[in-house]
PDB file of C-alpha atoms and ligand atoms in Angstrom:
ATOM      1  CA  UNK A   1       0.000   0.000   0.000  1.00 76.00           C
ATOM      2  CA  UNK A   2       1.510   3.587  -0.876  1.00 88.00           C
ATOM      3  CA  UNK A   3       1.094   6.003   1.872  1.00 94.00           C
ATOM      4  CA  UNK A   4      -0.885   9.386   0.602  1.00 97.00           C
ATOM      5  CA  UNK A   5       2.213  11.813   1.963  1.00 97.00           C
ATOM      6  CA  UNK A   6       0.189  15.286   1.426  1.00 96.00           C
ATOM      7  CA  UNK A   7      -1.911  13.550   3.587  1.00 96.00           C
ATOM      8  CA  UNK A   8      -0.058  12.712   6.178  1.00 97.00           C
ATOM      9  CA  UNK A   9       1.708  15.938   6.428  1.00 97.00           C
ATOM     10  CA  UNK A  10      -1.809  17.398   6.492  1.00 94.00           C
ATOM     11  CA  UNK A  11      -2.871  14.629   9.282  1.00 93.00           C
ATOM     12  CA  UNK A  12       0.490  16.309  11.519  1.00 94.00           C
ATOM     13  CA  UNK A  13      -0.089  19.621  10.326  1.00 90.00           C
ATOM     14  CA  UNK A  14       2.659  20.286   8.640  1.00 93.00           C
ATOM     15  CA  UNK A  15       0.735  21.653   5.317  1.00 94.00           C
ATOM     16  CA  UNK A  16      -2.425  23.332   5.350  1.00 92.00           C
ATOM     17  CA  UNK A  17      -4.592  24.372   2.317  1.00 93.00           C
ATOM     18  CA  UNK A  18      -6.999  26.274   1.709  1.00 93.00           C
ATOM     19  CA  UNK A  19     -10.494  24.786   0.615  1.00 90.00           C
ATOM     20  CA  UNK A  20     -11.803  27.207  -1.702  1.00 87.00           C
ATOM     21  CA  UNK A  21     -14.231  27.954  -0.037  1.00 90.00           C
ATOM     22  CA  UNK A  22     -14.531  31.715   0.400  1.00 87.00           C
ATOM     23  CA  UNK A  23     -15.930  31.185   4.403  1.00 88.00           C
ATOM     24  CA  UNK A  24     -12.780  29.799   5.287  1.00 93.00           C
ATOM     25  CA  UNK A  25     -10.058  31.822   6.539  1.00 95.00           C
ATOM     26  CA  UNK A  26      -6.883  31.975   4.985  1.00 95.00           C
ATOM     27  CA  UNK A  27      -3.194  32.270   5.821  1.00 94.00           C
ATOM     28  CA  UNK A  28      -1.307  35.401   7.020  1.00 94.00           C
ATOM     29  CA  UNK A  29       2.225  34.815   6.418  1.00 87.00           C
ATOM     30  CA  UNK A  30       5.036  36.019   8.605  1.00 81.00           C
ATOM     31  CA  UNK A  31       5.938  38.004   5.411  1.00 83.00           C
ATOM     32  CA  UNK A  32       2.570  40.112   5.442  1.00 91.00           C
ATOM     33  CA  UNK A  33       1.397  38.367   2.160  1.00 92.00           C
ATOM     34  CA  UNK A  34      -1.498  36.039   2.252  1.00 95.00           C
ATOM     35  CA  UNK A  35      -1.850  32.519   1.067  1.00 94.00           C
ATOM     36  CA  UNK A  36      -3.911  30.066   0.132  1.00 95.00           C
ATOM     37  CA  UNK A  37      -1.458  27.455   1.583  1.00 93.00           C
ATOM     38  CA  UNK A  38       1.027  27.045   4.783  1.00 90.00           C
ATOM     39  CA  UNK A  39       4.138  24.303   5.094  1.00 93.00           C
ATOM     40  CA  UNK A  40       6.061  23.801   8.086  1.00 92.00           C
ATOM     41  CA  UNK A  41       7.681  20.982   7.923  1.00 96.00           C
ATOM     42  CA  UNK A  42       9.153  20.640  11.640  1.00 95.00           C
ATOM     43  CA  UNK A  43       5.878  18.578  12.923  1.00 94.00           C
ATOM     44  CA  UNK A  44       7.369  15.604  10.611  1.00 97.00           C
ATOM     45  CA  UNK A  45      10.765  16.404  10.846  1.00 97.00           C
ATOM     46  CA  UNK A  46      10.589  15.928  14.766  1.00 97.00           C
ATOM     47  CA  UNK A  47       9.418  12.654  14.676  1.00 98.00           C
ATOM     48  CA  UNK A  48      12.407  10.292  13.673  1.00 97.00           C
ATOM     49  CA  UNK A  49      10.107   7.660  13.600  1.00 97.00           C
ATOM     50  CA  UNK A  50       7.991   9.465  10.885  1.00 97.00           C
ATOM     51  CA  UNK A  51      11.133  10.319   8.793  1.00 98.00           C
ATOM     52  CA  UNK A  52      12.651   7.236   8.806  1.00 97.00           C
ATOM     53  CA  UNK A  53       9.131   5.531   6.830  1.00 97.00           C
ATOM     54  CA  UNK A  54       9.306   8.567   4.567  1.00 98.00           C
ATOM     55  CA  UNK A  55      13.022   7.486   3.573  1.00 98.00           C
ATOM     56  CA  UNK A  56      12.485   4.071   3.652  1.00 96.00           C
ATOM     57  CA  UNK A  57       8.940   3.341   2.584  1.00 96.00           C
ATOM     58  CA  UNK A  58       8.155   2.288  -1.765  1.00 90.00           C
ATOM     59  CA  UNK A  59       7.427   5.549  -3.176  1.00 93.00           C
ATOM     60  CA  UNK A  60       9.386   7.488  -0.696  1.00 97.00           C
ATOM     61  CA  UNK A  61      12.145  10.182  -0.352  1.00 97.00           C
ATOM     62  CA  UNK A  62      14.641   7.776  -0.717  1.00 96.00           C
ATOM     63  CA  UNK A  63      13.500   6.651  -3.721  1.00 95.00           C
ATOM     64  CA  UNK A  64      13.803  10.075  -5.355  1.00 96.00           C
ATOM     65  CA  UNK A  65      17.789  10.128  -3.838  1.00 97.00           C
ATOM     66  CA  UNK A  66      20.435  10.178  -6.645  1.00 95.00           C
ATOM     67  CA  UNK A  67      22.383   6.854  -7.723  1.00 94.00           C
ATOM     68  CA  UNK A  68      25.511   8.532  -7.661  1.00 93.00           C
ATOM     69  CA  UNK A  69      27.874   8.215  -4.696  1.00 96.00           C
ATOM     70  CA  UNK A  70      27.614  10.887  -1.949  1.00 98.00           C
ATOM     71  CA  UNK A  71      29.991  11.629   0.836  1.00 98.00           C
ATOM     72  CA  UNK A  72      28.129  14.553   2.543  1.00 98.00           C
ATOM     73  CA  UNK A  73      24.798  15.150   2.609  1.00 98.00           C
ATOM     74  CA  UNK A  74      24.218  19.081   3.457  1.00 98.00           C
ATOM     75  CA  UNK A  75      21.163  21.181   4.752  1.00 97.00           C
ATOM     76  CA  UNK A  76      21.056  24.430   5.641  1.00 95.00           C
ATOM     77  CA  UNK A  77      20.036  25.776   9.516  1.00 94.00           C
ATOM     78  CA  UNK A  78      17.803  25.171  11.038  1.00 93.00           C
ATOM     79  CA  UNK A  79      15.229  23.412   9.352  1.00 93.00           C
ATOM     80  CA  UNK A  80      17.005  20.829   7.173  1.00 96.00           C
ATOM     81  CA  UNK A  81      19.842  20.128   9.899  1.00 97.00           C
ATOM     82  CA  UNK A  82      17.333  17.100  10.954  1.00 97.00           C
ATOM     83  CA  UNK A  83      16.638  15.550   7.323  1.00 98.00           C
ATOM     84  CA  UNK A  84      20.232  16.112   5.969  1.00 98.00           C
ATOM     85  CA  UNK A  85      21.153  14.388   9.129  1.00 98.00           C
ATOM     86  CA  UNK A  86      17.892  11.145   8.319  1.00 98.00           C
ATOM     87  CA  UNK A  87      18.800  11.177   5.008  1.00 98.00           C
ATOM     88  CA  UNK A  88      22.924  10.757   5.694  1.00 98.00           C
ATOM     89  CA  UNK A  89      22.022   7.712   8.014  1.00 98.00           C
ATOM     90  CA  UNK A  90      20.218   6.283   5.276  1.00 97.00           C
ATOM     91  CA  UNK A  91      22.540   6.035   2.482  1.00 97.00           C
ATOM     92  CA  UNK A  92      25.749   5.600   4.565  1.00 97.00           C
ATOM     93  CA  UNK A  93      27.310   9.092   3.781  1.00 98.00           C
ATOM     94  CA  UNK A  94      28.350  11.957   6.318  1.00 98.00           C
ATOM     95  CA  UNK A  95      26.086  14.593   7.284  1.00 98.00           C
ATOM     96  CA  UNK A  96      26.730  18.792   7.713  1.00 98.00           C
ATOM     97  CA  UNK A  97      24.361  21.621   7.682  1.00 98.00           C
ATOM     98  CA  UNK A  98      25.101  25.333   6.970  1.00 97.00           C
ATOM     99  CA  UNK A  99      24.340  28.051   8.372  1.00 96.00           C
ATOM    100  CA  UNK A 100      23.424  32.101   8.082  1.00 95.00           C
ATOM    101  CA  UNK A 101      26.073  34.611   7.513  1.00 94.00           C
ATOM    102  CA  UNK A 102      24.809  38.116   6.747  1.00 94.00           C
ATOM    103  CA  UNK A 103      22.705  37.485   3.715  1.00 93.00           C
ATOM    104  CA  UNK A 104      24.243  34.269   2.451  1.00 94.00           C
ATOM    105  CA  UNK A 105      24.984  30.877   4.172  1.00 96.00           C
ATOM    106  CA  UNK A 106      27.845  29.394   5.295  1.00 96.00           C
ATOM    107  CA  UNK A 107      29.504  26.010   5.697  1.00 96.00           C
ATOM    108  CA  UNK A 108      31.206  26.973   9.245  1.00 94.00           C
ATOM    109  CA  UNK A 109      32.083  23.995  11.118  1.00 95.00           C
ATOM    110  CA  UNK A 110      32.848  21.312   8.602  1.00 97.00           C
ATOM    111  CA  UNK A 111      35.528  20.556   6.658  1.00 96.00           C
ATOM    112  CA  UNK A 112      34.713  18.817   3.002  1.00 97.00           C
ATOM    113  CA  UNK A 113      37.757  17.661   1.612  1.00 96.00           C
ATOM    114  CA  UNK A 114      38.573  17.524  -2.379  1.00 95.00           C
ATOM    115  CA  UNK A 115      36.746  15.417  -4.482  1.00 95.00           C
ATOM    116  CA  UNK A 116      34.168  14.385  -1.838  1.00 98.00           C
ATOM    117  CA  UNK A 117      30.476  14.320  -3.269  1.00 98.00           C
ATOM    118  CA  UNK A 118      27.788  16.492  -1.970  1.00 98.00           C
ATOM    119  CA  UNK A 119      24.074  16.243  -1.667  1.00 98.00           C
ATOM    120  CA  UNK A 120      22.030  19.017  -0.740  1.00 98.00           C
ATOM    121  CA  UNK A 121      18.921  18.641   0.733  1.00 98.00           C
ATOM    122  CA  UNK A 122      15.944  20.886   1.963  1.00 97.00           C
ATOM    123  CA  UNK A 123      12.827  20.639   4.140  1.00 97.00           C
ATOM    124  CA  UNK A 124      10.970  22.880   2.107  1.00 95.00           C
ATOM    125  CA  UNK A 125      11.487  24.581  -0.887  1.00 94.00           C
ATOM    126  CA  UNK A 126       9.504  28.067  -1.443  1.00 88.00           C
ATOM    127  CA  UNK A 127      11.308  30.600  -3.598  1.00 84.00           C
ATOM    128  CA  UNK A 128      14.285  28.311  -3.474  1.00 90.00           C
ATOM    129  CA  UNK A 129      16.467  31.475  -1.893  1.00 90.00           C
ATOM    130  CA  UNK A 130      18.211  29.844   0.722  1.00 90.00           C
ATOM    131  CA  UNK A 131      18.745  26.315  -0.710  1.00 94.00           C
ATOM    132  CA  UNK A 132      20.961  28.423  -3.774  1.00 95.00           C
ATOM    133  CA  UNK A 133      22.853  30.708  -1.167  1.00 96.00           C
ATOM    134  CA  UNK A 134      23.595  27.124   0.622  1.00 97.00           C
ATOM    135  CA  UNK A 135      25.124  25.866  -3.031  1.00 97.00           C
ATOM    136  CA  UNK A 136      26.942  29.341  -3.083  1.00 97.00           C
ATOM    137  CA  UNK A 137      28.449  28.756   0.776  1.00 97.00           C
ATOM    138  CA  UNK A 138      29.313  25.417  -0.368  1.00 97.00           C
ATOM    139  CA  UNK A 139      31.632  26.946  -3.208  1.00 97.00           C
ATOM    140  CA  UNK A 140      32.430  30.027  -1.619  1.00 95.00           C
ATOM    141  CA  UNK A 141      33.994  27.188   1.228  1.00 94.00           C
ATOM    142  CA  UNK A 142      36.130  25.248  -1.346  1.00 94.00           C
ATOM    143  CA  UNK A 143      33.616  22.514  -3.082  1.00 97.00           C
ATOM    144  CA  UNK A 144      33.591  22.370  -6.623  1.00 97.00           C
ATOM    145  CA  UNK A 145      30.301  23.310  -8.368  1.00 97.00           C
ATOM    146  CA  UNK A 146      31.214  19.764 -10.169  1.00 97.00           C
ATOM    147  CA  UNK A 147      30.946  17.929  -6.035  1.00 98.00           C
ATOM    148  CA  UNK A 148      27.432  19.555  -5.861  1.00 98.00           C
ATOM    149  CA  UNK A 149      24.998  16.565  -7.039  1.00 98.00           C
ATOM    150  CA  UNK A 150      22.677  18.042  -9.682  1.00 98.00           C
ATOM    151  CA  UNK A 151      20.063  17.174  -7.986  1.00 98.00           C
ATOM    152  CA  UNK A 152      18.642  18.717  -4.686  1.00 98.00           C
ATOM    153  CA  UNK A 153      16.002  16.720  -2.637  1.00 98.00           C
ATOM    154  CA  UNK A 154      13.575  18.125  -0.555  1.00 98.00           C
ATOM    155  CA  UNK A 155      10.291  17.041   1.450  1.00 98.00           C
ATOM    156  CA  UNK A 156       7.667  19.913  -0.085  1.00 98.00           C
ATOM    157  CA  UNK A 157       8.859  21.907  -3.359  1.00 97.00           C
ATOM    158  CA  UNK A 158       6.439  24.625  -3.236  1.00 93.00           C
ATOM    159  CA  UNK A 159       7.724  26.660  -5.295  1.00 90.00           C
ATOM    160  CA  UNK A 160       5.993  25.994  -8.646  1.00 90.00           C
ATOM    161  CA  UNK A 161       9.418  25.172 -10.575  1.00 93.00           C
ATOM    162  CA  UNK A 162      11.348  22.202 -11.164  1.00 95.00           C
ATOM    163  CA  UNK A 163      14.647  23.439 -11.028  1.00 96.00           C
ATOM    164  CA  UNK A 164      17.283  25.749  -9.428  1.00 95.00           C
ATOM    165  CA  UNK A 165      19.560  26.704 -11.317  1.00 93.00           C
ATOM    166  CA  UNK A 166      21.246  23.798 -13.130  1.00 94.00           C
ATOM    167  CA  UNK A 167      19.936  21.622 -10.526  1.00 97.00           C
ATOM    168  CA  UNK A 168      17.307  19.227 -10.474  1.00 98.00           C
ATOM    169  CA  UNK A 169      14.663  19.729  -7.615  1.00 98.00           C
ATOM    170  CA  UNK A 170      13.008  16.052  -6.404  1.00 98.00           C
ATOM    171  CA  UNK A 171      10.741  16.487  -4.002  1.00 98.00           C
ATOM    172  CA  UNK A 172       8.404  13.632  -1.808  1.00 98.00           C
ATOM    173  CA  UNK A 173       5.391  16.506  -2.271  1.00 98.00           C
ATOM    174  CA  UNK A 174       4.620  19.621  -4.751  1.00 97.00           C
ATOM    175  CA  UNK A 175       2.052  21.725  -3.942  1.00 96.00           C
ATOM    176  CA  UNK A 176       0.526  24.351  -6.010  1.00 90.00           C
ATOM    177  CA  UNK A 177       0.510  27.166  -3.233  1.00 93.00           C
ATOM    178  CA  UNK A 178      -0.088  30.998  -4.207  1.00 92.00           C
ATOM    179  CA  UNK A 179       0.792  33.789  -2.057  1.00 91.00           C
ATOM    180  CA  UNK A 180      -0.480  37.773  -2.292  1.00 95.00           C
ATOM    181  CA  UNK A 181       0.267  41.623  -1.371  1.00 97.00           C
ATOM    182  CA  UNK A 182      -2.761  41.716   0.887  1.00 97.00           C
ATOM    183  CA  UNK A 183      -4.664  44.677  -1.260  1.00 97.00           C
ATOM    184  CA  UNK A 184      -4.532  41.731  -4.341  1.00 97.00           C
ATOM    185  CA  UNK A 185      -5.848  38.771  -2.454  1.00 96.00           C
ATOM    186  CA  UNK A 186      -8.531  36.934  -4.197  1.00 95.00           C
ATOM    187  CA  UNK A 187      -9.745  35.028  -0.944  1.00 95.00           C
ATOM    188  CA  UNK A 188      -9.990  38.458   1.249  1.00 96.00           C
ATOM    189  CA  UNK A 189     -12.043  39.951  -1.833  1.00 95.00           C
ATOM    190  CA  UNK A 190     -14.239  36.885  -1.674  1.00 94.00           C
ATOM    191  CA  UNK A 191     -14.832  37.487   2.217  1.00 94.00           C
ATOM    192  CA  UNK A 192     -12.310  34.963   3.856  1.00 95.00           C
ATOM    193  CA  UNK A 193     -10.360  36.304   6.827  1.00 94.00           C
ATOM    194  CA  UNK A 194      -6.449  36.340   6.698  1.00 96.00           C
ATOM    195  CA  UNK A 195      -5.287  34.320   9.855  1.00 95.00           C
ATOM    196  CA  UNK A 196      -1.597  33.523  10.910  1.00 93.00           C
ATOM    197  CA  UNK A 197      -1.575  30.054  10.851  1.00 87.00           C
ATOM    198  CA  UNK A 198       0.555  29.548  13.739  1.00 81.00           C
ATOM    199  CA  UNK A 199      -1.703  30.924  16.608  1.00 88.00           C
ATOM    200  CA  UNK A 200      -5.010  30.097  14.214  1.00 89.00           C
ATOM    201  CA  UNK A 201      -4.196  26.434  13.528  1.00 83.00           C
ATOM    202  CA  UNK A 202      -7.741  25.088  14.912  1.00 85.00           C
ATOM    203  CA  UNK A 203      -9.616  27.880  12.952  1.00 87.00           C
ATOM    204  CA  UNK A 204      -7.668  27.444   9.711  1.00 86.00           C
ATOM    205  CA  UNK A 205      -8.280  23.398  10.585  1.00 81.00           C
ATOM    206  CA  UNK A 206     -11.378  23.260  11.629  1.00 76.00           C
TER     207      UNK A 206
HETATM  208 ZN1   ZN B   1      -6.125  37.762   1.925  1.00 87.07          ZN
END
């Protein structure tokens, strides 16, 4: 039996969307724009249990990992320290995260030697911003673009594309999220209220 992954991210709240129906509220995003959609990925990525089934299971994460042979398997702080660190265990390769340095990310306390082969990884991808400053810090820290797998793995690509940059993004769930400058919102011109999702959750939910 294949396991319905939206739905269990849904079922531990780590994606919300909206119905489309104009009496339900909508999200208010930390950024002041408004969605029709919320991911937050930490109420899977605490649960080892849960991540270990999504890398293990038929039709899982780890069936959407490259074939080629990775040494390192990076994610960038703080939210993809836990899966780059799930995902290392799995295939038997070392795991490192990086972390913010003004605007960009760095790779601050590990050392990736010549040669070695590097996976990055994300928890969720939404304008794909931080997962391309992590392939920058990578460089910027000695590792040849040509050590950076072409493809980056992730647990929600919401970001509408299928690439970044020259890379390949393979994600366990794509969602079709929109977001809005509040005065352009089609859900607050219908009549739903904008809620922040975060201190809302049972209204948003319910
Ligand atoms: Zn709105």
């Amino acid at each position: 039996m294949r396991t319905d992954w939206r739905k269990l991210f849904q079922d531990h709240g780590a994606i919300w969307l909206h119905d489309g129906r104009p009496s339900r509220p909508h999200a208010l995003l930390t950024s002041g724009l408004h969605s029709d959609g919320f991911v937050n990925c930490t109420f899977v990525t605490q649960q080892p249990e849960v991540v270990k089934r999504i890398l293990a299971e038929q039709d899982g994460l780890g069936t959407r990992l490259p074939r080629e042979k990775v040494d390192w398997v990076v994610g960038s702080a703080f939210g993809a320290i836990t899966l780059a660190y799930a995902v290392a265990a799995h295939i038997g390769a070392r795991a490192a995260f990086t972390e913010k340095d003004g605007n960009g990310m760095r790779l601050a306390r590990f050392e990736i030697g010549p040669e070695e082969q590097v996976l990055v990884v994300e928890d969720t991808v939404s304008t794909g911003g931080s997962t391309l400053k992590t392939i920058e810090g990578l460089q910027q820290n000695g590792v040849a673009a040509a050590d950076i797998l072409p493809q980056i793995v992730c647990l929600v690509n919401r970001s509408g594309v299928d690439r970044l940059g020259e890379r390949e993004l393979r994600a366990l769930i794509k969602l079709d999220i929109h977001v809005w400058p509040p005065a352009e919102c089609p859900l607050c011109k219908g009549g739903s209220q904008a809620l922040r999702p975060k201190t809302h959750w049972k209204e948003l939910t319910s």
